[in-house]
DNA sequence: GGAAACCGGACGCGGTTGGTCCTATTTGAC
DNA sequence: GTCAAATAGGACCAACCGCGTCCGGTTTCC
């Protein structure tokens, strides 16, 4: 699998929808209604996106969320990091971070770094706008990870 | 995270150890003893590796496992596929495979493909020999995913 | 002052992973 | 010919994590 979390998938859908709409400020309930996703879920996604400053939340009545940047400048890597944490195939992120008590014994220490960097670069080269496409005006009622292909 | 399964990590350790040893035929209990991993776990890892024909199992007394190829020709992608299934960030693997009943509505359909291909290529470009290194003669008592860095 | 909306955290259910064990089969040694 | 050693394959159980939900609190506009 290597599959990313469902929330990440929702985030792409939500961001795509936000970018498609002309209204700059959109409420979580409104986005939920337009995407067909559950409202609490959309709210959670937007909260996380706001923490990463990918969207900006405005409180109060008539509040809502708006994109801080155009979709074309939001990379897939950013979104994944926001939900799944640092992009690294193993937990020994970049071989730094001390704390692994068996560091001096770990034979593969540091050797995953090139792999992780390669993946990071691949994900940083794709923007949400690329994923959203442009011609598809569908209602985004469904997400991409509906089921898994058995190995 | 995007972290791979623990079994995959074990597999890299086991393969590295097998490649380091001069004996071509090694038993699962023997490898377990040399790596410090639990014997049932090593057996499970080797069984899966054998199904993928990365190693070959010889039954009977004095049996064991041996590499079918040198470590340098075993790619990381192969190992990951053996344990985690097809390499794809979402479940809609390559947008093929019909079955997604909302295919005609799915706005990001097919757009993940370039990402998946990029990651696949990155992983296919790294061999187990690269990960195993060559100079480290440690006992491989520990694996790489001991703990997770909190997001 | 009330309503609408965001913010942050806590809770509980479900699915998946990971570790173990059991049995069957094969093969070499005595 | 019999026994021991080792792989093959599957089943089972416990622990963990993702994730959907809900709650109280705060802010802002009408």
PDB file of C-alpha atoms in Angstrom, chain A residues 42-146:
ATOM      1  CA  UNK A  42     -14.598  18.557   6.553  1.00  0.00           C
ATOM      2  CA  UNK A  43     -14.249  20.705   9.654  1.00  0.00           C
ATOM      3  CA  UNK A  44     -11.427  18.521  10.902  1.00  0.00           C
ATOM      4  CA  UNK A  45      -9.650  18.643   7.576  1.00  0.00           C
ATOM      5  CA  UNK A  46      -9.893  22.407   7.441  1.00  0.00           C
ATOM      6  CA  UNK A  47      -8.633  22.745  10.994  1.00  0.00           C
ATOM      7  CA  UNK A  48      -5.536  20.783  10.155  1.00  0.00           C
ATOM      8  CA  UNK A  49      -5.029  22.693   6.938  1.00  0.00           C
ATOM      9  CA  UNK A  50      -5.332  25.917   8.919  1.00  0.00           C
ATOM     10  CA  UNK A  51      -2.650  24.795  11.363  1.00  0.00           C
ATOM     11  CA  UNK A  52      -0.320  24.299   8.438  1.00  0.00           C
ATOM     12  CA  UNK A  53      -1.319  27.697   7.093  1.00  0.00           C
ATOM     13  CA  UNK A  54      -2.470  26.218   3.823  1.00  0.00           C
ATOM     14  CA  UNK A  55      -5.856  27.799   4.472  1.00  0.00           C
ATOM     15  CA  UNK A  56      -6.757  30.642   6.762  1.00  0.00           C
ATOM     16  CA  UNK A  57      -9.685  30.511   9.140  1.00  0.00           C
ATOM     17  CA  UNK A  58     -11.763  33.575   9.940  1.00  0.00           C
ATOM     18  CA  UNK A  59     -13.875  33.236  13.044  1.00  0.00           C
ATOM     19  CA  UNK A  60     -17.238  34.620  13.907  1.00  0.00           C
ATOM     20  CA  UNK A  61     -20.536  34.685  12.136  1.00  0.00           C
ATOM     21  CA  UNK A  62     -20.057  35.021   8.389  1.00  0.00           C
ATOM     22  CA  UNK A  63     -16.621  33.519   8.938  1.00  0.00           C
ATOM     23  CA  UNK A  64     -15.100  30.687   6.995  1.00  0.00           C
ATOM     24  CA  UNK A  65     -11.912  29.541   5.376  1.00  0.00           C
ATOM     25  CA  UNK A  66      -9.972  30.828   2.423  1.00  0.00           C
ATOM     26  CA  UNK A  67      -6.878  29.695   0.611  1.00  0.00           C
ATOM     27  CA  UNK A  68      -3.737  31.543   1.556  1.00  0.00           C
ATOM     28  CA  UNK A  69      -2.225  30.817  -1.848  1.00  0.00           C
ATOM     29  CA  UNK A  70      -3.376  29.635  -5.244  1.00  0.00           C
ATOM     30  CA  UNK A  71      -3.674  25.880  -5.588  1.00  0.00           C
ATOM     31  CA  UNK A  72      -0.840  25.838  -8.046  1.00  0.00           C
ATOM     32  CA  UNK A  73       1.596  26.838  -5.322  1.00  0.00           C
ATOM     33  CA  UNK A  74       0.394  24.295  -2.781  1.00  0.00           C
ATOM     34  CA  UNK A  75       2.451  21.165  -3.205  1.00  0.00           C
ATOM     35  CA  UNK A  76       1.260  17.665  -2.539  1.00  0.00           C
ATOM     36  CA  UNK A  77       4.178  17.278  -0.184  1.00  0.00           C
ATOM     37  CA  UNK A  78       2.850  20.073   2.007  1.00  0.00           C
ATOM     38  CA  UNK A  79      -0.554  18.479   2.294  1.00  0.00           C
ATOM     39  CA  UNK A  80       0.868  15.084   3.107  1.00  0.00           C
ATOM     40  CA  UNK A  81       3.171  16.541   5.726  1.00  0.00           C
ATOM     41  CA  UNK A  82       0.243  18.337   7.313  1.00  0.00           C
ATOM     42  CA  UNK A  83      -1.674  15.104   7.820  1.00  0.00           C
ATOM     43  CA  UNK A  84       0.819  12.289   7.826  1.00  0.00           C
ATOM     44  CA  UNK A  85       3.814  14.013   9.312  1.00  0.00           C
ATOM     45  CA  UNK A  86       7.291  14.092   7.829  1.00  0.00           C
ATOM     46  CA  UNK A  87       7.690  12.175   4.610  1.00  0.00           C
ATOM     47  CA  UNK A  88       9.985   9.285   5.341  1.00  0.00           C
ATOM     48  CA  UNK A  89       9.659   5.590   4.662  1.00  0.00           C
ATOM     49  CA  UNK A  90      10.960   4.651   8.071  1.00  0.00           C
ATOM     50  CA  UNK A  91      10.717   6.339  11.420  1.00  0.00           C
ATOM     51  CA  UNK A  92      14.411   7.163  11.517  1.00  0.00           C
ATOM     52  CA  UNK A  93      13.787  10.443   9.752  1.00  0.00           C
ATOM     53  CA  UNK A  94      16.942  11.426   7.951  1.00  0.00           C
ATOM     54  CA  UNK A  95      19.072   9.638  10.455  1.00  0.00           C
ATOM     55  CA  UNK A  96      19.133  12.713  12.605  1.00  0.00           C
ATOM     56  CA  UNK A  97      16.991  13.168  15.662  1.00  0.00           C
ATOM     57  CA  UNK A  98      18.935  11.160  18.265  1.00  0.00           C
ATOM     58  CA  UNK A  99      16.922   9.040  20.608  1.00  0.00           C
ATOM     59  CA  UNK A 100      17.398   5.765  18.806  1.00  0.00           C
ATOM     60  CA  UNK A 101      19.338   4.055  21.560  1.00  0.00           C
ATOM     61  CA  UNK A 102      20.857   1.597  19.139  1.00  0.00           C
ATOM     62  CA  UNK A 103      22.066   4.207  16.708  1.00  0.00           C
ATOM     63  CA  UNK A 104      25.638   2.977  16.755  1.00  0.00           C
ATOM     64  CA  UNK A 105      24.469  -0.548  15.943  1.00  0.00           C
ATOM     65  CA  UNK A 106      21.884   0.251  13.323  1.00  0.00           C
ATOM     66  CA  UNK A 107      23.393  -0.978  10.070  1.00  0.00           C
ATOM     67  CA  UNK A 108      21.086   0.842   7.725  1.00  0.00           C
ATOM     68  CA  UNK A 109      21.327   4.109   9.595  1.00  0.00           C
ATOM     69  CA  UNK A 110      21.282   7.037   7.244  1.00  0.00           C
ATOM     70  CA  UNK A 111      20.995   4.862   4.193  1.00  0.00           C
ATOM     71  CA  UNK A 112      17.320   5.507   3.734  1.00  0.00           C
ATOM     72  CA  UNK A 113      17.966   9.190   3.273  1.00  0.00           C
ATOM     73  CA  UNK A 114      18.411   9.143  -0.515  1.00  0.00           C
ATOM     74  CA  UNK A 115      15.167   7.246  -0.864  1.00  0.00           C
ATOM     75  CA  UNK A 116      13.294   9.651   1.316  1.00  0.00           C
ATOM     76  CA  UNK A 117      14.699  12.644  -0.486  1.00  0.00           C
ATOM     77  CA  UNK A 118      13.743  11.223  -3.835  1.00  0.00           C
ATOM     78  CA  UNK A 119      10.195  10.684  -2.704  1.00  0.00           C
ATOM     79  CA  UNK A 120      10.004  14.093  -1.127  1.00  0.00           C
ATOM     80  CA  UNK A 121      11.126  15.744  -4.324  1.00  0.00           C
ATOM     81  CA  UNK A 122       8.618  13.809  -6.358  1.00  0.00           C
ATOM     82  CA  UNK A 123       5.814  14.940  -4.076  1.00  0.00           C
ATOM     83  CA  UNK A 124       7.062  18.499  -3.925  1.00  0.00           C
ATOM     84  CA  UNK A 125       6.924  18.692  -7.688  1.00  0.00           C
ATOM     85  CA  UNK A 126       3.186  18.134  -7.852  1.00  0.00           C
ATOM     86  CA  UNK A 127       0.750  20.865  -6.898  1.00  0.00           C
ATOM     87  CA  UNK A 128      -2.809  20.417  -5.767  1.00  0.00           C
ATOM     88  CA  UNK A 129      -3.822  22.240  -8.914  1.00  0.00           C
ATOM     89  CA  UNK A 130      -2.186  19.454 -10.899  1.00  0.00           C
ATOM     90  CA  UNK A 131      -4.264  16.888  -9.045  1.00  0.00           C
ATOM     91  CA  UNK A 132      -7.440  18.896  -9.241  1.00  0.00           C
ATOM     92  CA  UNK A 133      -7.143  19.203 -12.955  1.00  0.00           C
ATOM     93  CA  UNK A 134      -9.236  21.927 -14.396  1.00  0.00           C
ATOM     94  CA  UNK A 135     -11.746  20.560 -16.792  1.00  0.00           C
ATOM     95  CA  UNK A 136     -13.658  18.348 -14.451  1.00  0.00           C
ATOM     96  CA  UNK A 137     -16.631  20.073 -12.964  1.00  0.00           C
ATOM     97  CA  UNK A 138     -18.026  17.127 -11.102  1.00  0.00           C
ATOM     98  CA  UNK A 139     -19.378  17.452  -7.630  1.00  0.00           C
ATOM     99  CA  UNK A 140     -16.494  15.640  -5.991  1.00  0.00           C
ATOM    100  CA  UNK A 141     -18.837  13.385  -4.138  1.00  0.00           C
ATOM    101  CA  UNK A 142     -16.332  10.607  -3.863  1.00  0.00           C
ATOM    102  CA  UNK A 143     -12.730  10.290  -2.943  1.00  0.00           C
ATOM    103  CA  UNK A 144     -10.008   8.221  -4.414  1.00  0.00           C
ATOM    104  CA  UNK A 145      -9.408   5.508  -1.859  1.00  0.00           C
ATOM    105  CA  UNK A 146     -12.638   3.664  -1.905  1.00  0.00           C
TER     106      UNK A 146
END
